[in-house]
Amino acid sequence: MTTRDPRHRGRRYDGALGRRELTRWIIRGIRVLAVPTAALSLLLAVDIALPGTAETGITYRRALAPNWLAPDGVEISVGWPDRPNCLDERPDTGRRLLFTTRPGCAGSVAVSLDFGRRVTGNDTLRVVRTPMFGRVRAVQRPADGRRDRRPLWGLGAYVVVGLVPLLSFGRGFGVLGGPREAPRYHFAYLLPALAAEALYAWLLAQAVGGSALP
Protein backbone atom coordinates (compact mmCIF):
# COMPACT_ATOMS: atom_id res chain seq x y z
CA MET A 1 0.00 0.00 0.00
CA THR A 2 1.38 3.37 -0.97
CA THR A 3 1.67 6.20 1.52
CA ARG A 4 1.60 8.82 -1.22
CA ASP A 5 -1.37 11.10 -1.61
CA PRO A 6 -2.82 10.26 -5.07
CA ARG A 7 -4.10 13.83 -5.44
CA HIS A 8 -0.77 15.53 -4.76
CA ARG A 9 2.41 13.86 -5.98
CA GLY A 10 5.23 14.05 -3.49
CA ARG A 11 2.93 14.58 -0.50
CA ARG A 12 2.66 11.73 1.96
CA TYR A 13 -0.83 10.50 2.73
CA ASP A 14 -1.64 10.27 6.45
CA GLY A 15 -5.39 9.67 6.22
CA ALA A 16 -6.37 13.21 7.24
CA LEU A 17 -7.52 14.05 3.72
CA GLY A 18 -9.80 11.02 3.59
CA ARG A 19 -11.28 11.83 6.99
CA ARG A 20 -11.94 15.41 5.93
CA GLU A 21 -13.69 14.27 2.76
CA LEU A 22 -15.80 11.76 4.69
CA THR A 23 -16.79 14.42 7.22
CA ARG A 24 -17.70 16.86 4.46
CA TRP A 25 -19.96 14.27 2.86
CA ILE A 26 -21.60 13.60 6.22
CA ILE A 27 -22.20 17.34 6.66
CA ARG A 28 -23.74 17.49 3.18
CA GLY A 29 -26.06 14.64 4.14
CA ILE A 30 -27.02 16.39 7.38
CA ARG A 31 -27.82 19.56 5.43
CA VAL A 32 -29.98 17.65 2.95
CA LEU A 33 -32.07 16.20 5.79
CA ALA A 34 -32.00 19.31 8.00
CA VAL A 35 -34.90 21.10 6.30
CA PRO A 36 -37.26 18.05 6.25
CA THR A 37 -36.38 17.37 9.89
CA ALA A 38 -37.11 20.96 10.88
CA ALA A 39 -40.37 20.81 8.91
CA LEU A 40 -41.39 17.68 10.82
CA SER A 41 -40.45 19.44 14.05
CA LEU A 42 -42.76 22.35 13.23
CA LEU A 43 -45.47 19.88 12.17
CA LEU A 44 -45.13 18.19 15.56
CA ALA A 45 -45.49 21.60 17.24
CA VAL A 46 -48.73 22.16 15.30
CA ASP A 47 -49.83 18.62 16.19
CA ILE A 48 -49.35 19.39 19.88
CA ALA A 49 -51.51 22.51 19.60
CA LEU A 50 -54.39 20.74 17.82
CA PRO A 51 -57.21 19.12 19.82
CA GLY A 52 -56.12 15.62 20.81
CA THR A 53 -57.93 12.30 20.86
CA ALA A 54 -58.72 10.72 24.23
CA GLU A 55 -58.75 7.04 25.16
CA THR A 56 -59.56 5.26 28.41
CA GLY A 57 -57.13 2.69 29.79
CA ILE A 58 -57.05 0.32 32.78
CA THR A 59 -53.72 0.05 34.60
CA TYR A 60 -52.32 -3.32 35.61
CA ARG A 61 -48.59 -2.80 36.24
CA ARG A 62 -46.13 0.00 36.93
CA ALA A 63 -42.34 0.21 37.09
CA LEU A 64 -39.62 2.83 37.13
CA ALA A 65 -38.96 3.91 33.56
CA PRO A 66 -35.56 2.61 32.34
CA ASN A 67 -35.29 5.58 29.96
CA TRP A 68 -32.06 7.52 30.60
CA LEU A 69 -33.74 10.64 29.21
CA ALA A 70 -36.33 10.45 32.00
CA PRO A 71 -34.71 8.70 34.98
CA ASP A 72 -37.37 9.96 37.41
CA GLY A 73 -40.34 8.74 35.39
CA VAL A 74 -42.70 5.81 35.86
CA GLU A 75 -43.77 3.41 33.12
CA ILE A 76 -47.38 2.30 33.57
CA SER A 77 -48.77 -0.69 31.69
CA VAL A 78 -52.28 -0.01 30.45
CA GLY A 79 -54.98 -2.16 28.87
CA TRP A 80 -57.37 -0.61 26.35
CA PRO A 81 -60.93 -1.89 26.95
CA ASP A 82 -62.52 0.20 24.18
CA ARG A 83 -60.46 -1.34 21.38
CA PRO A 84 -61.97 -4.13 19.25
CA ASN A 85 -61.67 -7.74 20.47
CA CYS A 86 -60.05 -6.76 23.77
CA LEU A 87 -63.04 -7.51 26.03
CA ASP A 88 -64.71 -10.91 26.30
CA GLU A 89 -67.58 -11.99 28.52
CA ARG A 90 -67.40 -15.27 30.41
CA PRO A 91 -70.61 -17.22 29.77
CA ASP A 92 -70.62 -18.89 33.21
CA THR A 93 -70.25 -15.75 35.33
CA GLY A 94 -71.13 -12.97 32.93
CA ARG A 95 -67.98 -11.07 33.89
CA ARG A 96 -66.20 -9.07 31.21
CA LEU A 97 -62.46 -9.69 31.03
CA LEU A 98 -59.81 -7.48 29.46
CA PHE A 99 -57.18 -9.51 27.59
CA THR A 100 -53.94 -7.53 27.63
CA THR A 101 -52.02 -10.25 25.79
CA ARG A 102 -53.92 -9.71 22.54
CA PRO A 103 -52.28 -7.51 19.88
CA GLY A 104 -53.15 -3.85 20.28
CA CYS A 105 -54.98 -4.38 23.58
CA ALA A 106 -52.24 -3.13 25.88
CA GLY A 107 -49.41 -0.64 25.95
CA SER A 108 -47.56 1.66 28.30
CA VAL A 109 -47.46 5.35 29.15
CA ALA A 110 -44.66 7.27 30.86
CA VAL A 111 -45.69 9.64 33.64
CA SER A 112 -43.95 11.63 36.35
CA LEU A 113 -42.91 9.95 39.58
CA ASP A 114 -45.36 12.03 41.64
CA PHE A 115 -48.27 11.08 39.39
CA GLY A 116 -47.20 7.44 39.19
CA ARG A 117 -47.22 7.06 42.99
CA ARG A 118 -50.95 7.75 43.05
CA VAL A 119 -51.82 5.19 40.38
CA THR A 120 -52.88 1.76 41.63
CA GLY A 121 -53.78 -1.51 39.94
CA ASN A 122 -57.04 -1.52 37.97
CA ASP A 123 -57.04 2.26 38.04
CA THR A 124 -58.65 4.19 35.18
CA LEU A 125 -56.57 6.63 33.16
CA ARG A 126 -57.59 9.00 30.39
CA VAL A 127 -54.81 9.24 27.82
CA VAL A 128 -54.79 12.16 25.36
CA ARG A 129 -52.80 11.78 22.13
CA THR A 130 -51.80 14.14 19.34
CA PRO A 131 -54.01 13.63 16.26
CA MET A 132 -51.31 13.23 13.59
CA PHE A 133 -48.28 11.61 15.24
CA GLY A 134 -50.30 9.73 17.85
CA ARG A 135 -47.91 10.68 20.67
CA VAL A 136 -49.14 10.80 24.27
CA ARG A 137 -49.71 14.45 25.21
CA ALA A 138 -51.32 14.18 28.65
CA VAL A 139 -52.49 11.56 31.14
CA GLN A 140 -55.40 12.16 33.50
CA ARG A 141 -56.71 10.19 36.47
CA PRO A 142 -60.50 10.69 36.50
CA ALA A 143 -60.80 9.39 40.09
CA ASP A 144 -59.28 12.59 41.52
CA GLY A 145 -59.00 14.78 38.43
CA ARG A 146 -55.20 14.89 38.56
CA ARG A 147 -53.52 15.53 35.23
CA ASP A 148 -49.91 14.76 34.36
CA ARG A 149 -48.39 17.00 31.71
CA ARG A 150 -44.97 15.41 31.74
CA PRO A 151 -45.47 13.89 28.24
CA LEU A 152 -46.17 17.42 26.94
CA TRP A 153 -42.75 18.58 28.14
CA GLY A 154 -41.18 15.61 26.39
CA LEU A 155 -42.90 16.52 23.12
CA GLY A 156 -41.66 20.09 23.53
CA ALA A 157 -38.13 18.75 23.84
CA TYR A 158 -38.68 16.78 20.61
CA VAL A 159 -39.61 20.01 18.83
CA VAL A 160 -36.42 21.74 19.99
CA VAL A 161 -34.27 18.74 19.06
CA GLY A 162 -35.73 18.77 15.55
CA LEU A 163 -34.27 22.23 14.94
CA VAL A 164 -30.71 21.20 15.85
CA PRO A 165 -29.74 20.04 12.29
CA LEU A 166 -30.28 23.60 11.04
CA LEU A 167 -27.00 24.47 12.77
CA SER A 168 -25.25 22.55 9.99
CA PHE A 169 -25.75 25.52 7.65
CA GLY A 170 -23.26 27.52 9.71
CA ARG A 171 -19.86 27.96 8.05
CA GLY A 172 -17.99 26.64 11.07
CA PHE A 173 -20.21 23.62 11.68
CA GLY A 174 -18.13 20.66 12.82
CA VAL A 175 -14.85 22.55 12.49
CA LEU A 176 -12.48 22.10 15.40
CA GLY A 177 -9.69 24.28 14.05
CA GLY A 178 -6.96 24.40 11.44
CA PRO A 179 -6.44 26.64 8.40
CA ARG A 180 -9.32 27.57 6.11
CA GLU A 181 -8.03 25.46 3.22
CA ALA A 182 -7.54 22.40 5.43
CA PRO A 183 -9.88 22.66 8.44
CA ARG A 184 -9.88 20.05 11.14
CA TYR A 185 -13.24 18.49 11.88
CA HIS A 186 -14.41 16.71 14.99
CA PHE A 187 -17.06 14.03 14.53
CA ALA A 188 -18.49 14.64 18.02
CA TYR A 189 -19.90 17.96 16.82
CA LEU A 190 -21.94 16.14 14.18
CA LEU A 191 -23.52 13.61 16.54
CA PRO A 192 -26.36 15.85 17.89
CA ALA A 193 -27.57 16.63 14.36
CA LEU A 194 -27.31 12.98 13.30
CA ALA A 195 -29.17 11.89 16.44
CA ALA A 196 -31.93 14.45 15.83
CA GLU A 197 -32.45 13.29 12.25
CA ALA A 198 -32.47 9.64 13.34
CA LEU A 199 -35.06 10.47 16.02
CA TYR A 200 -37.38 12.11 13.51
CA ALA A 201 -36.94 9.27 11.05
CA TRP A 202 -38.08 6.95 13.83
CA LEU A 203 -41.05 9.20 14.72
CA LEU A 204 -42.08 9.41 11.07
CA ALA A 205 -41.82 5.63 10.63
CA GLN A 206 -44.00 5.13 13.71
CA ALA A 207 -46.58 7.66 12.54
CA VAL A 208 -46.78 6.18 9.04
CA GLY A 209 -46.83 2.60 10.29
CA GLY A 210 -49.38 3.36 12.99
CA SER A 211 -47.13 1.88 15.69
CA ALA A 212 -46.99 5.05 17.78
CA LEU A 213 -50.09 3.90 19.62
CA PRO A 214 -49.05 1.59 22.45
mmCIF file of C-alpha atoms in Angstrom:
data_model
loop_
_atom_site.group_PDB
_atom_site.id
_atom_site.type_symbol
_atom_site.label_atom_id
_atom_site.label_comp_id
_atom_site.label_asym_id
_atom_site.label_seq_id
_atom_site.Cartn_x
_atom_site.Cartn_y
_atom_site.Cartn_z
ATOM 1 C CA MET A 1 0.000 0.000 0.000
ATOM 2 C CA THR A 2 1.379 3.371 -0.973
ATOM 3 C CA THR A 3 1.673 6.202 1.524
ATOM 4 C CA ARG A 4 1.605 8.823 -1.223
ATOM 5 C CA ASP A 5 -1.367 11.097 -1.608
ATOM 6 C CA PRO A 6 -2.819 10.256 -5.068
ATOM 7 C CA ARG A 7 -4.096 13.833 -5.442
ATOM 8 C CA HIS A 8 -0.770 15.530 -4.757
ATOM 9 C CA ARG A 9 2.414 13.865 -5.978
ATOM 10 C CA GLY A 10 5.228 14.053 -3.489
ATOM 11 C CA ARG A 11 2.934 14.582 -0.504
ATOM 12 C CA ARG A 12 2.659 11.734 1.964
ATOM 13 C CA TYR A 13 -0.831 10.503 2.730
ATOM 14 C CA ASP A 14 -1.642 10.268 6.448
ATOM 15 C CA GLY A 15 -5.389 9.672 6.222
ATOM 16 C CA ALA A 16 -6.369 13.207 7.244
ATOM 17 C CA LEU A 17 -7.520 14.049 3.721
ATOM 18 C CA GLY A 18 -9.800 11.020 3.589
ATOM 19 C CA ARG A 19 -11.279 11.826 6.986
ATOM 20 C CA ARG A 20 -11.945 15.409 5.931
ATOM 21 C CA GLU A 21 -13.691 14.270 2.757
ATOM 22 C CA LEU A 22 -15.801 11.763 4.694
ATOM 23 C CA THR A 23 -16.785 14.416 7.222
ATOM 24 C CA ARG A 24 -17.699 16.858 4.457
ATOM 25 C CA TRP A 25 -19.959 14.268 2.858
ATOM 26 C CA ILE A 26 -21.605 13.598 6.221
ATOM 27 C CA ILE A 27 -22.195 17.336 6.661
ATOM 28 C CA ARG A 28 -23.741 17.487 3.180
ATOM 29 C CA GLY A 29 -26.061 14.641 4.135
ATOM 30 C CA ILE A 30 -27.020 16.389 7.377
ATOM 31 C CA ARG A 31 -27.818 19.561 5.426
ATOM 32 C CA VAL A 32 -29.979 17.650 2.954
ATOM 33 C CA LEU A 33 -32.066 16.199 5.794
ATOM 34 C CA ALA A 34 -32.000 19.315 7.998
ATOM 35 C CA VAL A 35 -34.903 21.096 6.298
ATOM 36 C CA PRO A 36 -37.265 18.054 6.248
ATOM 37 C CA THR A 37 -36.383 17.366 9.886
ATOM 38 C CA ALA A 38 -37.113 20.962 10.877
ATOM 39 C CA ALA A 39 -40.373 20.812 8.907
ATOM 40 C CA LEU A 40 -41.395 17.679 10.819
ATOM 41 C CA SER A 41 -40.449 19.440 14.045
ATOM 42 C CA LEU A 42 -42.760 22.349 13.231
ATOM 43 C CA LEU A 43 -45.467 19.879 12.174
ATOM 44 C CA LEU A 44 -45.131 18.190 15.563
ATOM 45 C CA ALA A 45 -45.493 21.602 17.240
ATOM 46 C CA VAL A 46 -48.727 22.156 15.299
ATOM 47 C CA ASP A 47 -49.829 18.621 16.187
ATOM 48 C CA ILE A 48 -49.349 19.385 19.881
ATOM 49 C CA ALA A 49 -51.508 22.514 19.601
ATOM 50 C CA LEU A 50 -54.387 20.742 17.824
ATOM 51 C CA PRO A 51 -57.215 19.119 19.824
ATOM 52 C CA GLY A 52 -56.124 15.623 20.808
ATOM 53 C CA THR A 53 -57.926 12.299 20.862
ATOM 54 C CA ALA A 54 -58.723 10.718 24.232
ATOM 55 C CA GLU A 55 -58.751 7.035 25.157
ATOM 56 C CA THR A 56 -59.558 5.257 28.407
ATOM 57 C CA GLY A 57 -57.133 2.694 29.795
ATOM 58 C CA ILE A 58 -57.050 0.318 32.776
ATOM 59 C CA THR A 59 -53.718 0.050 34.601
ATOM 60 C CA TYR A 60 -52.315 -3.319 35.607
ATOM 61 C CA ARG A 61 -48.592 -2.796 36.235
ATOM 62 C CA ARG A 62 -46.127 0.000 36.927
ATOM 63 C CA ALA A 63 -42.341 0.206 37.088
ATOM 64 C CA LEU A 64 -39.624 2.825 37.126
ATOM 65 C CA ALA A 65 -38.960 3.905 33.562
ATOM 66 C CA PRO A 66 -35.557 2.613 32.339
ATOM 67 C CA ASN A 67 -35.285 5.577 29.956
ATOM 68 C CA TRP A 68 -32.060 7.515 30.598
ATOM 69 C CA LEU A 69 -33.744 10.637 29.208
ATOM 70 C CA ALA A 70 -36.331 10.451 31.999
ATOM 71 C CA PRO A 71 -34.714 8.696 34.976
ATOM 72 C CA ASP A 72 -37.367 9.961 37.410
ATOM 73 C CA GLY A 73 -40.341 8.736 35.385
ATOM 74 C CA VAL A 74 -42.697 5.811 35.863
ATOM 75 C CA GLU A 75 -43.765 3.410 33.119
ATOM 76 C CA ILE A 76 -47.376 2.295 33.572
ATOM 77 C CA SER A 77 -48.767 -0.692 31.689
ATOM 78 C CA VAL A 78 -52.283 -0.014 30.455
ATOM 79 C CA GLY A 79 -54.981 -2.163 28.871
ATOM 80 C CA TRP A 80 -57.371 -0.609 26.353
ATOM 81 C CA PRO A 81 -60.932 -1.892 26.953
ATOM 82 C CA ASP A 82 -62.518 0.198 24.179
ATOM 83 C CA ARG A 83 -60.460 -1.337 21.382
ATOM 84 C CA PRO A 84 -61.969 -4.128 19.255
ATOM 85 C CA ASN A 85 -61.671 -7.738 20.473
ATOM 86 C CA CYS A 86 -60.046 -6.759 23.775
ATOM 87 C CA LEU A 87 -63.035 -7.512 26.032
ATOM 88 C CA ASP A 88 -64.706 -10.909 26.304
ATOM 89 C CA GLU A 89 -67.583 -11.987 28.520
ATOM 90 C CA ARG A 90 -67.401 -15.268 30.407
ATOM 91 C CA PRO A 91 -70.612 -17.224 29.766
ATOM 92 C CA ASP A 92 -70.616 -18.887 33.209
ATOM 93 C CA THR A 93 -70.254 -15.755 35.334
ATOM 94 C CA GLY A 94 -71.133 -12.972 32.931
ATOM 95 C CA ARG A 95 -67.981 -11.066 33.889
ATOM 96 C CA ARG A 96 -66.197 -9.073 31.210
ATOM 97 C CA LEU A 97 -62.460 -9.694 31.030
ATOM 98 C CA LEU A 98 -59.811 -7.485 29.456
ATOM 99 C CA PHE A 99 -57.179 -9.508 27.585
ATOM 100 C CA THR A 100 -53.941 -7.530 27.628
ATOM 101 C CA THR A 101 -52.023 -10.251 25.788
ATOM 102 C CA ARG A 102 -53.920 -9.712 22.539
ATOM 103 C CA PRO A 103 -52.280 -7.511 19.879
ATOM 104 C CA GLY A 104 -53.155 -3.848 20.284
ATOM 105 C CA CYS A 105 -54.985 -4.377 23.577
ATOM 106 C CA ALA A 106 -52.235 -3.133 25.879
ATOM 107 C CA GLY A 107 -49.409 -0.641 25.950
ATOM 108 C CA SER A 108 -47.556 1.659 28.295
ATOM 109 C CA VAL A 109 -47.465 5.353 29.147
ATOM 110 C CA ALA A 110 -44.664 7.272 30.859
ATOM 111 C CA VAL A 111 -45.695 9.643 33.643
ATOM 112 C CA SER A 112 -43.952 11.634 36.347
ATOM 113 C CA LEU A 113 -42.912 9.945 39.581
ATOM 114 C CA ASP A 114 -45.355 12.027 41.636
ATOM 115 C CA PHE A 115 -48.273 11.080 39.391
ATOM 116 C CA GLY A 116 -47.195 7.436 39.194
ATOM 117 C CA ARG A 117 -47.219 7.059 42.994
ATOM 118 C CA ARG A 118 -50.950 7.748 43.049
ATOM 119 C CA VAL A 119 -51.817 5.191 40.380
ATOM 120 C CA THR A 120 -52.877 1.762 41.627
ATOM 121 C CA GLY A 121 -53.778 -1.508 39.942
ATOM 122 C CA ASN A 122 -57.043 -1.525 37.967
ATOM 123 C CA ASP A 123 -57.036 2.265 38.037
ATOM 124 C CA THR A 124 -58.650 4.186 35.182
ATOM 125 C CA LEU A 125 -56.575 6.628 33.157
ATOM 126 C CA ARG A 126 -57.591 9.004 30.395
ATOM 127 C CA VAL A 127 -54.813 9.240 27.817
ATOM 128 C CA VAL A 128 -54.788 12.159 25.360
ATOM 129 C CA ARG A 129 -52.804 11.778 22.128
ATOM 130 C CA THR A 130 -51.799 14.135 19.344
ATOM 131 C CA PRO A 131 -54.011 13.628 16.257
ATOM 132 C CA MET A 132 -51.308 13.226 13.590
ATOM 133 C CA PHE A 133 -48.279 11.615 15.236
ATOM 134 C CA GLY A 134 -50.298 9.733 17.851
ATOM 135 C CA ARG A 135 -47.910 10.680 20.668
ATOM 136 C CA VAL A 136 -49.145 10.799 24.273
ATOM 137 C CA ARG A 137 -49.713 14.445 25.208
ATOM 138 C CA ALA A 138 -51.321 14.182 28.647
ATOM 139 C CA VAL A 139 -52.487 11.563 31.136
ATOM 140 C CA GLN A 140 -55.404 12.164 33.504
ATOM 141 C CA ARG A 141 -56.714 10.186 36.470
ATOM 142 C CA PRO A 142 -60.502 10.689 36.502
ATOM 143 C CA ALA A 143 -60.800 9.395 40.089
ATOM 144 C CA ASP A 144 -59.284 12.588 41.517
ATOM 145 C CA GLY A 145 -59.000 14.775 38.427
ATOM 146 C CA ARG A 146 -55.201 14.892 38.565
ATOM 147 C CA ARG A 147 -53.515 15.533 35.232
ATOM 148 C CA ASP A 148 -49.906 14.756 34.364
ATOM 149 C CA ARG A 149 -48.388 17.003 31.706
ATOM 150 C CA ARG A 150 -44.965 15.410 31.745
ATOM 151 C CA PRO A 151 -45.474 13.891 28.241
ATOM 152 C CA LEU A 152 -46.172 17.415 26.942
ATOM 153 C CA TRP A 153 -42.754 18.578 28.144
ATOM 154 C CA GLY A 154 -41.183 15.608 26.390
ATOM 155 C CA LEU A 155 -42.899 16.520 23.123
ATOM 156 C CA GLY A 156 -41.665 20.094 23.525
ATOM 157 C CA ALA A 157 -38.128 18.748 23.838
ATOM 158 C CA TYR A 158 -38.678 16.776 20.614
ATOM 159 C CA VAL A 159 -39.610 20.011 18.825
ATOM 160 C CA VAL A 160 -36.421 21.740 19.992
ATOM 161 C CA VAL A 161 -34.265 18.741 19.056
ATOM 162 C CA GLY A 162 -35.729 18.770 15.547
ATOM 163 C CA LEU A 163 -34.267 22.232 14.937
ATOM 164 C CA VAL A 164 -30.706 21.202 15.846
ATOM 165 C CA PRO A 165 -29.738 20.038 12.293
ATOM 166 C CA LEU A 166 -30.276 23.603 11.037
ATOM 167 C CA LEU A 167 -27.001 24.473 12.766
ATOM 168 C CA SER A 168 -25.248 22.545 9.991
ATOM 169 C CA PHE A 169 -25.750 25.515 7.654
ATOM 170 C CA GLY A 170 -23.260 27.520 9.705
ATOM 171 C CA ARG A 171 -19.856 27.964 8.051
ATOM 172 C CA GLY A 172 -17.995 26.638 11.075
ATOM 173 C CA PHE A 173 -20.213 23.620 11.683
ATOM 174 C CA GLY A 174 -18.132 20.659 12.823
ATOM 175 C CA VAL A 175 -14.846 22.547 12.488
ATOM 176 C CA LEU A 176 -12.479 22.095 15.400
ATOM 177 C CA GLY A 177 -9.690 24.275 14.049
ATOM 178 C CA GLY A 178 -6.956 24.400 11.437
ATOM 179 C CA PRO A 179 -6.441 26.641 8.401
ATOM 180 C CA ARG A 180 -9.316 27.566 6.111
ATOM 181 C CA GLU A 181 -8.032 25.458 3.223
ATOM 182 C CA ALA A 182 -7.536 22.397 5.429
ATOM 183 C CA PRO A 183 -9.876 22.664 8.436
ATOM 184 C CA ARG A 184 -9.883 20.045 11.145
ATOM 185 C CA TYR A 185 -13.241 18.486 11.878
ATOM 186 C CA HIS A 186 -14.413 16.707 14.991
ATOM 187 C CA PHE A 187 -17.064 14.030 14.531
ATOM 188 C CA ALA A 188 -18.491 14.636 18.020
ATOM 189 C CA TYR A 189 -19.902 17.962 16.823
ATOM 190 C CA LEU A 190 -21.940 16.138 14.185
ATOM 191 C CA LEU A 191 -23.525 13.609 16.544
ATOM 192 C CA PRO A 192 -26.364 15.847 17.892
ATOM 193 C CA ALA A 193 -27.565 16.634 14.363
ATOM 194 C CA LEU A 194 -27.311 12.983 13.299
ATOM 195 C CA ALA A 195 -29.173 11.885 16.441
ATOM 196 C CA ALA A 196 -31.933 14.452 15.830
ATOM 197 C CA GLU A 197 -32.448 13.292 12.254
ATOM 198 C CA ALA A 198 -32.469 9.640 13.335
ATOM 199 C CA LEU A 199 -35.055 10.472 16.022
ATOM 200 C CA TYR A 200 -37.375 12.110 13.514
ATOM 201 C CA ALA A 201 -36.937 9.275 11.046
ATOM 202 C CA TRP A 202 -38.081 6.950 13.834
ATOM 203 C CA LEU A 203 -41.050 9.198 14.721
ATOM 204 C CA LEU A 204 -42.080 9.408 11.067
ATOM 205 C CA ALA A 205 -41.823 5.631 10.634
ATOM 206 C CA GLN A 206 -43.999 5.126 13.710
ATOM 207 C CA ALA A 207 -46.582 7.659 12.541
ATOM 208 C CA VAL A 208 -46.781 6.178 9.035
ATOM 209 C CA GLY A 209 -46.831 2.598 10.293
ATOM 210 C CA GLY A 210 -49.380 3.357 12.989
ATOM 211 C CA SER A 211 -47.126 1.881 15.686
ATOM 212 C CA ALA A 212 -46.992 5.050 17.778
ATOM 213 C CA LEU A 213 -50.091 3.897 19.624
ATOM 214 C CA PRO A 214 -49.052 1.591 22.452
#
